[in-house]
Amino acid sequence: MHVRTLCLGALALGDASGYEIKKLFEDGVFSHFSEASFGSIYPALTKLTDDGLLTCQAHSQEGRPDKKVYSLTDLGRAAFQEALSQPIQADKYRSDFLFCLIFANQMPTLRVSEILDNKLKELKEEHNRIEAEGIVPNTPSSDLVKEFGAHVTLSMIEFLEENRLRIEALGCETGACLSTPCEAVG
Amino acid sequence: MHVRTLCLGALALGDASGYEIKKLFEDGVFSHFSEASFGSIYPALTKLTDDGLLTCQAHSQEGRPDKKVYSLTDLGRAAFQEALSQPIQADKYRSDFLFCLIFANQMPTLRVSEILDNKLKELKEEHNRIEAEGIVPNTPSSDLVKEFGAHVTLSMIEFLEENRLRIEALGCETGACLSTPCEAVG
DNA sequence: AACTTCATGTAACGAGTTACATGATTAT
DNA sequence: ATAATCATGTAACTCGTTACATGAAGTT
């Protein structure tokens, strides 16, 4: 999904500035399953406005650049509906953690524990963040999406905690595998 | 994680050609949490060989291009160990499904059912693929990574099935929301 | 003092995907 | 016949990130 569509979606939740949209992707509803940076949001907003999908109102402020608040036009709303009716791309899950875990037998046990702990910490933080989030106004499904996220992160945490010993047992003795794989030793 | 590192990892499981490495990312162990295309694998392999991290043996075949089988050198093995000891990037989960679900109230109920069914089908197929996979030789942790994947996909399937009615109830009446958001109606 | 938040915008750069080029073999 | 599998490689292109430019106000 292009940043342009993501912006359209953000604005379908209510008028907002580029800065505020960024926050939605950083801390808000969207942060758990999508991403966008300033460098892509601002040009997208400009393009969308040029194409007539958005209107822009500049609110002048003291000591700061004008706050440019964008709103969907009817054309923009229609374009977003159109995007919503399009086939949906399969989800993408990229995990360097799992990739590395495949090679646990080539790592010192201490390192395995370390990455496990880091992962658990990350997962718990995300779980807490999801639970702490308020539901989004005018968006009854934000509640459901929240529950989904909480359910899945919890399920990961449970698995990793239940299998902690098994995972740590995969590592090899310290020093023995720093430059040669265990399978090639002896 | 760069394609170069991913290739190093693939070769740490055993010698392979570019084509075979691609398969690991398409159907194999890595397919559930990483990705790489021919257009990135082949150049990476060439670069890695130039840098002395890999050696390459060409096996001539009839009616086909030489099969170039790559192996890790000691330098390559060390480079991979080094990569493994580096801080691990946080996982990325990108879901157009969840993004769209946030706007379920702006979709006809039929459309909501459709995307739910598609998602469930996708999830079940992935779950079956994980269960059907054999463990990777010399890689005791592949079993664990398999279990993790099976556990998580199952947990998603369960949530979506248990909440099917609630999710479908989010949609709006057919026709009423094709070009205007429900919240703006009435 | 130093850092974070608010606020917008651009340009260079990175990294990978898509599509093309080529072509025999095997399965449906 | 038609499609999939095997097999490698390149070039154009897409898309987005990172870093920079600018700067006031508030917080630690």
Short mmCIF file of C-alpha atoms (C1' of nucleotides) in Angstrom, two decimals:
data_model
loop_
_atom_site.label_atom_id
_atom_site.label_comp_id
_atom_site.label_asym_id
_atom_site.label_seq_id
_atom_site.Cartn_x
_atom_site.Cartn_y
_atom_site.Cartn_z
CA MET A 1 0.00 0.00 0.00
CA HIS A 2 1.40 3.35 -1.11
CA VAL A 3 2.00 6.21 1.27
CA ARG A 4 -0.60 8.18 -0.65
CA THR A 5 -3.31 5.64 0.23
CA LEU A 6 -2.11 5.54 3.82
CA CYS A 7 -2.47 9.33 3.99
CA LEU A 8 -5.95 9.16 2.52
CA GLY A 9 -6.84 6.66 5.24
CA ALA A 10 -5.37 8.81 7.97
CA LEU A 11 -7.44 11.74 6.75
CA ALA A 12 -10.56 9.56 6.58
CA LEU A 13 -10.28 9.49 10.39
CA GLY A 14 -10.36 13.28 10.49
CA ASP A 15 -8.59 16.36 9.16
CA ALA A 16 -4.92 16.55 10.04
CA SER A 17 -1.57 18.10 9.25
CA GLY A 18 1.41 16.19 7.92
CA TYR A 19 2.96 16.27 11.33
CA GLU A 20 -0.13 14.80 12.94
CA ILE A 21 -0.36 12.08 10.30
CA LYS A 22 3.23 11.16 11.05
CA LYS A 23 2.25 10.70 14.70
CA LEU A 24 -0.51 8.30 13.73
CA PHE A 25 2.14 6.10 12.15
CA GLU A 26 4.58 6.59 14.99
CA ASP A 27 2.46 6.19 18.11
CA GLY A 28 -1.13 5.92 16.92
CA VAL A 29 -3.47 3.25 15.57
CA PHE A 30 -1.45 2.61 12.47
CA SER A 31 1.90 2.22 14.18
CA HIS A 32 1.58 -1.54 14.73
CA PHE A 33 1.09 -2.53 11.11
CA SER A 34 2.19 0.31 8.85
CA GLU A 35 4.89 2.92 8.51
CA ALA A 36 5.57 6.27 6.87
CA SER A 37 8.22 8.95 7.27
CA PHE A 38 8.13 12.73 6.81
CA GLY A 39 10.10 12.37 3.62
CA SER A 40 7.26 10.40 2.07
CA ILE A 41 4.25 11.98 3.80
CA TYR A 42 4.86 15.62 2.85
CA PRO A 43 5.40 14.98 -0.87
CA ALA A 44 2.37 12.63 -0.87
CA LEU A 45 0.18 15.32 0.66
CA THR A 46 1.35 17.86 -1.93
CA LYS A 47 0.69 15.44 -4.78
CA LEU A 48 -2.73 14.50 -3.43
CA THR A 49 -3.69 18.18 -3.15
CA ASP A 50 -2.48 18.89 -6.70
CA ASP A 51 -4.63 16.00 -7.89
CA GLY A 52 -7.70 17.41 -6.18
CA LEU A 53 -8.08 14.62 -3.61
CA LEU A 54 -7.35 16.95 -0.71
CA THR A 55 -7.87 20.56 0.23
CA CYS A 56 -5.43 22.41 2.42
CA GLN A 57 -6.00 25.18 4.95
CA ALA A 58 -3.02 26.99 6.35
CA HIS A 59 -3.31 28.15 9.96
CA SER A 60 -0.69 30.75 10.65
CA GLN A 61 1.12 30.43 13.97
CA GLU A 62 3.69 32.55 15.75
CA GLY A 63 7.26 31.40 15.58
CA ARG A 64 6.41 28.28 13.60
CA PRO A 65 5.72 27.38 9.98
CA ASP A 66 2.06 27.56 9.06
CA LYS A 67 0.19 24.49 10.18
CA LYS A 68 -1.32 23.07 7.02
CA VAL A 69 -4.45 21.11 7.79
CA TYR A 70 -5.59 18.76 5.05
CA SER A 71 -9.13 17.51 4.40
CA LEU A 72 -10.46 14.88 2.02
CA THR A 73 -12.47 16.18 -0.93
CA ASP A 74 -15.33 14.11 -2.37
CA LEU A 75 -12.90 12.99 -5.02
CA GLY A 76 -10.42 11.96 -2.34
CA ARG A 77 -13.07 10.07 -0.42
CA ALA A 78 -14.07 8.26 -3.59
CA ALA A 79 -10.45 7.43 -4.37
CA PHE A 80 -10.02 5.97 -0.90
CA GLN A 81 -13.20 3.90 -1.21
CA GLU A 82 -11.87 2.67 -4.52
CA ALA A 83 -8.58 1.68 -2.87
CA LEU A 84 -10.52 -0.13 -0.15
CA SER A 85 -12.39 -2.18 -2.74
CA GLN A 86 -9.17 -3.29 -4.42
CA PRO A 87 -7.58 -6.71 -3.76
CA ILE A 88 -5.62 -6.62 -0.52
CA GLN A 89 -1.92 -7.42 -0.50
CA ALA A 90 -0.82 -10.31 1.68
CA ASP A 91 0.61 -9.27 5.03
CA LYS A 92 4.35 -9.00 5.37
CA TYR A 93 6.18 -10.17 8.43
CA ARG A 94 9.92 -9.52 8.46
CA SER A 95 11.78 -10.83 11.47
CA ASP A 96 15.51 -10.63 11.91
CA PHE A 97 14.94 -12.24 15.28
CA LEU A 98 13.60 -15.47 13.76
CA PHE A 99 16.24 -15.38 11.05
CA CYS A 100 18.97 -15.20 13.68
CA LEU A 101 17.27 -17.83 15.83
CA ILE A 102 17.71 -20.35 13.01
CA PHE A 103 21.43 -20.03 13.71
CA ALA A 104 21.19 -20.26 17.49
CA ASN A 105 23.46 -23.31 17.41
CA GLN A 106 26.22 -21.10 16.03
CA MET A 107 25.90 -18.57 18.83
CA PRO A 108 27.16 -18.55 22.41
CA THR A 109 24.35 -19.38 24.85
CA LEU A 110 24.72 -15.94 26.38
CA ARG A 111 23.98 -14.32 23.06
CA VAL A 112 20.90 -16.48 22.59
CA SER A 113 19.61 -15.41 25.99
CA GLU A 114 20.32 -11.83 25.12
CA ILE A 115 18.35 -11.79 21.90
CA LEU A 116 15.50 -13.70 23.58
CA ASP A 117 15.33 -11.16 26.38
CA ASN A 118 15.46 -8.25 23.96
CA LYS A 119 12.68 -9.76 21.90
CA LEU A 120 10.52 -10.36 24.96
CA LYS A 121 11.09 -6.84 26.15
CA GLU A 122 10.16 -5.44 22.74
CA LEU A 123 7.04 -7.60 22.61
CA LYS A 124 5.94 -6.62 26.10
CA GLU A 125 6.42 -2.95 25.37
CA GLU A 126 4.32 -3.26 22.26
CA HIS A 127 1.65 -5.17 24.14
CA ASN A 128 1.49 -2.47 26.79
CA ARG A 129 1.33 0.24 24.19
CA ILE A 130 -1.58 -1.47 22.48
CA GLU A 131 -3.48 -1.94 25.75
CA ALA A 132 -2.87 1.68 26.72
CA GLU A 133 -4.21 3.10 23.46
CA GLY A 134 -7.63 4.73 23.39
CA ILE A 135 -10.09 3.82 20.69
CA VAL A 136 -10.24 6.12 17.70
CA PRO A 137 -13.33 8.36 17.45
CA ASN A 138 -15.79 7.40 14.70
CA THR A 139 -13.95 4.16 14.19
CA PRO A 140 -15.71 1.28 15.95
CA SER A 141 -13.25 -1.23 14.53
CA SER A 142 -10.21 0.32 16.18
CA ASP A 143 -11.28 -1.58 19.28
CA LEU A 144 -11.20 -4.85 17.42
CA VAL A 145 -7.87 -4.14 15.79
CA LYS A 146 -6.51 -3.34 19.25
CA GLU A 147 -7.74 -6.67 20.59
CA PHE A 148 -6.22 -8.48 17.64
CA GLY A 149 -2.84 -6.89 18.29
CA ALA A 150 -2.99 -7.59 21.99
CA HIS A 151 -3.97 -11.20 21.32
CA VAL A 152 -1.15 -11.83 18.88
CA THR A 153 1.62 -10.13 20.86
CA LEU A 154 0.51 -12.01 23.97
CA SER A 155 0.55 -15.26 22.07
CA MET A 156 4.15 -14.60 21.00
CA ILE A 157 5.20 -13.68 24.51
CA GLU A 158 3.64 -16.86 25.91
CA PHE A 159 5.37 -19.05 23.38
CA LEU A 160 8.78 -17.54 23.98
CA GLU A 161 8.43 -17.69 27.74
CA GLU A 162 7.20 -21.28 27.74
CA ASN A 163 10.07 -22.31 25.51
CA ARG A 164 12.79 -20.19 27.09
CA LEU A 165 14.87 -23.16 28.32
CA ARG A 166 14.60 -25.02 25.04
CA ILE A 167 15.68 -21.93 23.15
CA GLU A 168 18.63 -21.19 25.40
CA ALA A 169 19.71 -24.82 25.15
CA LEU A 170 20.23 -24.30 21.42
CA GLY A 171 23.25 -22.06 21.94
CA CYS A 172 26.72 -23.52 22.01
CA GLU A 173 29.43 -23.15 24.66
CA THR A 174 30.98 -19.72 24.87
CA GLY A 175 34.02 -19.31 22.70
CA ALA A 176 33.55 -22.50 20.76
CA CYS A 177 31.58 -20.93 17.96
CA LEU A 178 32.82 -17.40 17.56
CA SER A 179 34.37 -17.96 14.19
CA THR A 180 33.48 -21.52 13.22
CA PRO A 181 30.02 -23.08 13.12
CA CYS A 182 29.34 -25.75 15.73
CA GLU A 183 28.49 -28.32 13.08
CA ALA A 184 31.97 -27.94 11.68
CA VAL A 185 33.65 -28.39 15.07
CA GLY A 186 35.25 -31.69 16.06
CA MET B 1 18.95 -7.10 7.24
CA HIS B 2 20.64 -6.84 3.85
CA VAL B 3 20.23 -9.44 1.14
CA ARG B 4 23.94 -10.10 1.42
CA THR B 5 23.56 -11.19 5.04
CA LEU B 6 20.51 -13.26 4.16
CA CYS B 7 22.54 -15.04 1.48
CA LEU B 8 25.36 -15.68 3.93
CA GLY B 9 22.79 -17.24 6.26
CA ALA B 10 21.31 -19.37 3.52
CA LEU B 11 24.78 -20.67 2.69
CA ALA B 12 25.49 -21.34 6.36
CA LEU B 13 22.84 -24.05 6.05
CA GLY B 14 24.76 -25.64 3.19
CA ASP B 15 26.23 -24.90 -0.24
CA ALA B 16 23.69 -23.71 -2.78
CA SER B 17 23.14 -21.95 -6.08
CA GLY B 18 21.35 -18.63 -6.45
CA TYR B 19 18.30 -20.46 -7.69
CA GLU B 20 18.26 -22.72 -4.65
CA ILE B 21 18.70 -19.79 -2.29
CA LYS B 22 15.71 -18.12 -3.92
CA LYS B 23 13.65 -21.23 -3.15
CA LEU B 24 14.60 -21.00 0.52
CA PHE B 25 13.00 -17.58 0.57
CA GLU B 26 10.04 -18.66 -1.52
CA ASP B 27 9.02 -21.99 -0.02
CA GLY B 28 11.68 -22.84 2.53
CA VAL B 29 12.46 -22.02 6.15
CA PHE B 30 13.01 -18.35 5.51
CA SER B 31 9.82 -17.76 3.56
CA HIS B 32 7.70 -16.90 6.59
CA PHE B 33 9.80 -14.02 7.86
CA SER B 34 12.12 -12.82 5.11
CA GLU B 35 12.17 -12.15 1.41
CA ALA B 36 14.60 -11.82 -1.48
CA SER B 37 14.25 -11.77 -5.26
CA PHE B 38 16.55 -12.95 -8.06
CA GLY B 39 17.32 -9.36 -8.88
CA SER B 40 18.89 -8.89 -5.48
CA ILE B 41 20.28 -12.40 -4.84
CA TYR B 42 22.41 -12.76 -7.96
CA PRO B 43 24.18 -9.40 -7.62
CA ALA B 44 24.69 -10.08 -3.89
CA LEU B 45 26.31 -13.44 -4.63
CA THR B 46 28.63 -11.84 -7.18
CA LYS B 47 29.61 -9.09 -4.76
CA LEU B 48 30.17 -11.54 -1.91
CA THR B 49 32.41 -13.68 -4.13
CA ASP B 50 34.39 -10.64 -5.26
CA ASP B 51 34.89 -9.73 -1.61
CA GLY B 52 36.23 -13.20 -0.80
CA LEU B 53 33.36 -14.27 1.44
CA LEU B 54 32.24 -16.98 -0.97
CA THR B 55 33.78 -19.37 -3.45
CA CYS B 56 31.94 -20.46 -6.54
CA GLN B 57 32.05 -23.74 -8.43
CA ALA B 58 30.39 -23.95 -11.81
CA HIS B 59 28.80 -27.28 -12.68
CA SER B 60 28.20 -27.44 -16.41
CA GLN B 61 24.87 -28.87 -17.48
CA GLU B 62 23.33 -29.71 -20.85
CA GLY B 63 20.83 -27.23 -22.22
CA ARG B 64 21.02 -24.99 -19.18
CA PRO B 65 23.28 -22.27 -17.86
CA ASP B 66 26.06 -23.55 -15.61
CA LYS B 67 24.82 -24.20 -12.11
CA LYS B 68 27.00 -22.05 -9.92
CA VAL B 69 27.25 -23.52 -6.47
CA TYR B 70 28.45 -21.13 -3.78
CA SER B 71 30.19 -22.01 -0.51
CA LEU B 72 31.15 -19.89 2.48
CA THR B 73 34.86 -19.20 2.92
CA ASP B 74 36.32 -18.84 6.43
CA LEU B 75 36.11 -15.10 5.86
CA GLY B 76 32.45 -15.43 4.91
CA ARG B 77 31.71 -17.54 7.95
CA ALA B 78 33.39 -14.96 10.17
CA ALA B 79 31.45 -12.16 8.51
CA PHE B 80 28.20 -13.99 9.15
CA GLN B 81 29.10 -14.63 12.80
CA GLU B 82 29.87 -10.95 13.06
CA ALA B 83 26.46 -10.08 11.61
CA LEU B 84 24.83 -12.46 14.10
CA SER B 85 26.50 -10.66 17.01
CA GLN B 86 25.21 -7.28 15.85
CA PRO B 87 22.12 -5.61 17.39
CA ILE B 88 18.96 -7.08 15.90
CA GLN B 89 16.48 -4.85 14.10
CA ALA B 90 12.96 -4.80 15.48
CA ASP B 91 10.50 -7.01 13.60
CA LYS B 92 8.33 -5.41 10.97
CA TYR B 93 4.73 -6.34 10.51
CA ARG B 94 2.97 -4.66 7.60
CA SER B 95 -0.70 -5.51 7.23
CA ASP B 96 -2.96 -3.99 4.63
CA PHE B 97 -5.66 -6.24 6.04
CA LEU B 98 -5.61 -4.52 9.45
CA PHE B 99 -5.29 -1.12 7.82
CA CYS B 100 -8.43 -1.78 5.77
CA LEU B 101 -10.21 -3.28 8.75
CA ILE B 102 -9.96 0.07 10.53
CA PHE B 103 -12.33 1.35 7.85
CA ALA B 104 -14.75 -1.57 7.98
CA ASN B 105 -17.55 0.85 8.82
CA GLN B 106 -17.05 2.48 5.44
CA MET B 107 -17.37 -0.81 3.56
CA PRO B 108 -20.38 -2.87 2.58
CA THR B 109 -20.81 -5.87 4.89
CA LEU B 110 -20.22 -8.19 1.95
CA ARG B 111 -16.82 -6.66 1.36
CA VAL B 112 -15.91 -7.07 5.03
CA SER B 113 -16.83 -10.76 4.86
CA GLU B 114 -14.79 -11.11 1.72
CA ILE B 115 -11.60 -9.69 3.14
CA LEU B 116 -12.09 -11.68 6.34
CA ASP B 117 -12.49 -14.92 4.38
CA ASN B 118 -9.48 -14.13 2.22
CA LYS B 119 -7.39 -13.42 5.27
CA LEU B 120 -8.47 -16.64 6.98
CA LYS B 121 -7.73 -18.62 3.85
CA GLU B 122 -4.27 -17.05 3.57
CA LEU B 123 -3.57 -17.72 7.25
CA LYS B 124 -4.72 -21.34 7.03
CA GLU B 125 -2.61 -21.96 3.97
CA GLU B 126 0.42 -20.54 5.72
CA HIS B 127 -0.30 -22.62 8.81
CA ASN B 128 -0.53 -25.78 6.72
CA ARG B 129 2.67 -24.93 4.89
CA ILE B 130 4.50 -24.49 8.18
CA GLU B 131 3.22 -27.77 9.58
CA ALA B 132 4.12 -29.61 6.38
CA GLU B 133 7.70 -28.36 6.34
CA GLY B 134 10.51 -30.71 7.30
CA ILE B 135 13.17 -29.58 9.71
CA VAL B 136 16.36 -28.29 8.19
CA PRO B 137 19.42 -30.58 8.50
CA ASN B 138 22.08 -29.39 10.96
CA THR B 139 19.68 -26.78 12.26
CA PRO B 140 18.06 -27.92 15.51
CA SER B 141 16.31 -24.59 15.91
CA SER B 142 14.33 -24.87 12.69
CA ASP B 143 11.93 -27.05 14.67
CA LEU B 144 11.40 -24.32 17.20
CA VAL B 145 10.96 -21.62 14.59
CA LYS B 146 8.38 -23.86 12.94
CA GLU B 147 6.48 -24.23 16.19
CA PHE B 148 6.60 -20.49 16.75
CA GLY B 149 5.13 -19.84 13.32
CA ALA B 150 2.44 -22.47 13.75
CA HIS B 151 1.55 -21.08 17.16
CA VAL B 152 1.22 -17.51 15.95
CA THR B 153 -0.72 -18.23 12.77
CA LEU B 154 -3.09 -20.44 14.76
CA SER B 155 -3.57 -17.72 17.31
CA MET B 156 -4.54 -15.29 14.53
CA ILE B 157 -6.93 -17.78 12.96
CA GLU B 158 -8.62 -18.41 16.31
CA PHE B 159 -9.08 -14.73 17.01
CA LEU B 160 -10.59 -14.00 13.61
CA GLU B 161 -12.91 -16.99 13.75
CA GLU B 162 -14.07 -16.24 17.28
CA ASN B 163 -14.78 -12.64 16.32
CA ARG B 164 -16.21 -13.25 12.86
CA LEU B 165 -19.72 -11.98 13.71
CA ARG B 166 -18.42 -8.89 15.46
CA ILE B 167 -16.20 -8.09 12.51
CA GLU B 168 -18.91 -8.56 9.93
CA ALA B 169 -21.26 -6.41 12.00
CA LEU B 170 -18.86 -3.49 11.47
CA GLY B 171 -19.70 -3.20 7.78
CA CYS B 172 -22.47 -0.89 6.63
CA GLU B 173 -25.47 -1.61 4.43
CA THR B 174 -24.65 -2.26 0.80
CA GLY B 175 -24.80 0.85 -1.33
CA ALA B 176 -24.91 3.30 1.55
CA CYS B 177 -21.18 3.73 1.79
CA LEU B 178 -19.77 3.33 -1.67
CA SER B 179 -18.71 6.92 -2.08
CA THR B 180 -19.44 8.58 1.26
CA PRO B 181 -18.28 7.48 4.69
CA CYS B 182 -21.02 6.18 6.98
CA GLU B 183 -20.11 8.66 9.68
CA ALA B 184 -20.90 11.49 7.30
CA VAL B 185 -24.30 10.06 6.35
CA GLY B 186 -27.52 11.42 7.90
"C1'" DA C 1 22.77 24.06 28.76
"C1'" DA C 2 20.63 20.42 26.32
"C1'" DC C 3 16.95 17.97 24.62
"C1'" DT C 4 12.29 17.26 23.03
"C1'" DT C 5 8.19 18.87 20.66
"C1'" DC C 6 6.18 21.38 17.12
"C1'" DA C 7 6.33 22.27 12.00
"C1'" DT C 8 7.38 21.91 6.93
"C1'" DG C 9 10.07 20.82 3.23
"C1'" DT C 10 13.88 18.99 -0.23
"C1'" DA C 11 17.59 16.30 -2.21
"C1'" DA C 12 20.65 12.69 -2.33
"C1'" DC C 13 20.99 8.16 -1.70
"C1'" DG C 14 19.94 3.27 -0.87
"C1'" DA C 15 18.04 -1.03 -1.66
"C1'" DG C 16 15.37 -3.89 -3.75
"C1'" DT C 17 11.61 -5.12 -7.23
"C1'" DT C 18 9.88 -5.80 -11.90
"C1'" DA C 19 10.54 -6.81 -16.21
"C1'" DC C 20 13.28 -8.30 -19.78
"C1'" DA C 21 16.59 -11.48 -22.22
"C1'" DT C 22 17.42 -16.56 -23.19
"C1'" DG C 23 16.30 -21.26 -23.57
"C1'" DA C 24 16.05 -26.48 -22.62
"C1'" DT C 25 13.21 -29.84 -20.11
"C1'" DT C 26 9.41 -31.89 -17.95
"C1'" DA C 27 4.80 -32.25 -16.52
"C1'" DT C 28 -0.32 -31.38 -17.44
"C1'" DA D 1 -0.21 -27.22 -26.62
"C1'" DT D 2 0.65 -24.90 -22.38
"C1'" DA D 3 2.56 -24.12 -18.30
"C1'" DA D 4 5.88 -24.89 -14.75
"C1'" DT D 5 10.66 -25.86 -13.40
"C1'" DC D 6 15.39 -25.17 -13.91
"C1'" DA D 7 19.04 -21.54 -14.44
"C1'" DT D 8 21.53 -17.00 -14.62
"C1'" DG D 9 21.90 -12.35 -15.31
"C1'" DT D 10 21.06 -7.02 -16.18
"C1'" DA D 11 18.89 -2.50 -16.37
"C1'" DA D 12 15.44 0.53 -15.54
"C1'" DC D 13 12.52 1.93 -12.28
"C1'" DT D 14 9.95 2.54 -7.96
"C1'" DC D 15 9.59 3.93 -3.63
"C1'" DG D 16 10.90 5.33 0.43
"C1'" DT D 17 14.48 6.53 3.99
"C1'" DT D 18 18.09 9.48 5.87
"C1'" DA D 19 19.92 13.55 6.45
"C1'" DC D 20 19.89 18.24 6.00
"C1'" DA D 21 17.92 23.07 6.32
"C1'" DT D 22 15.41 26.24 9.63
"C1'" DG D 23 13.80 27.78 13.91
"C1'" DA D 24 10.86 28.93 18.10
"C1'" DA D 25 8.97 27.21 22.55
"C1'" DG D 26 8.90 24.45 26.28
"C1'" DT D 27 10.90 21.01 29.32
"C1'" DT D 28 14.65 18.75 32.21
#
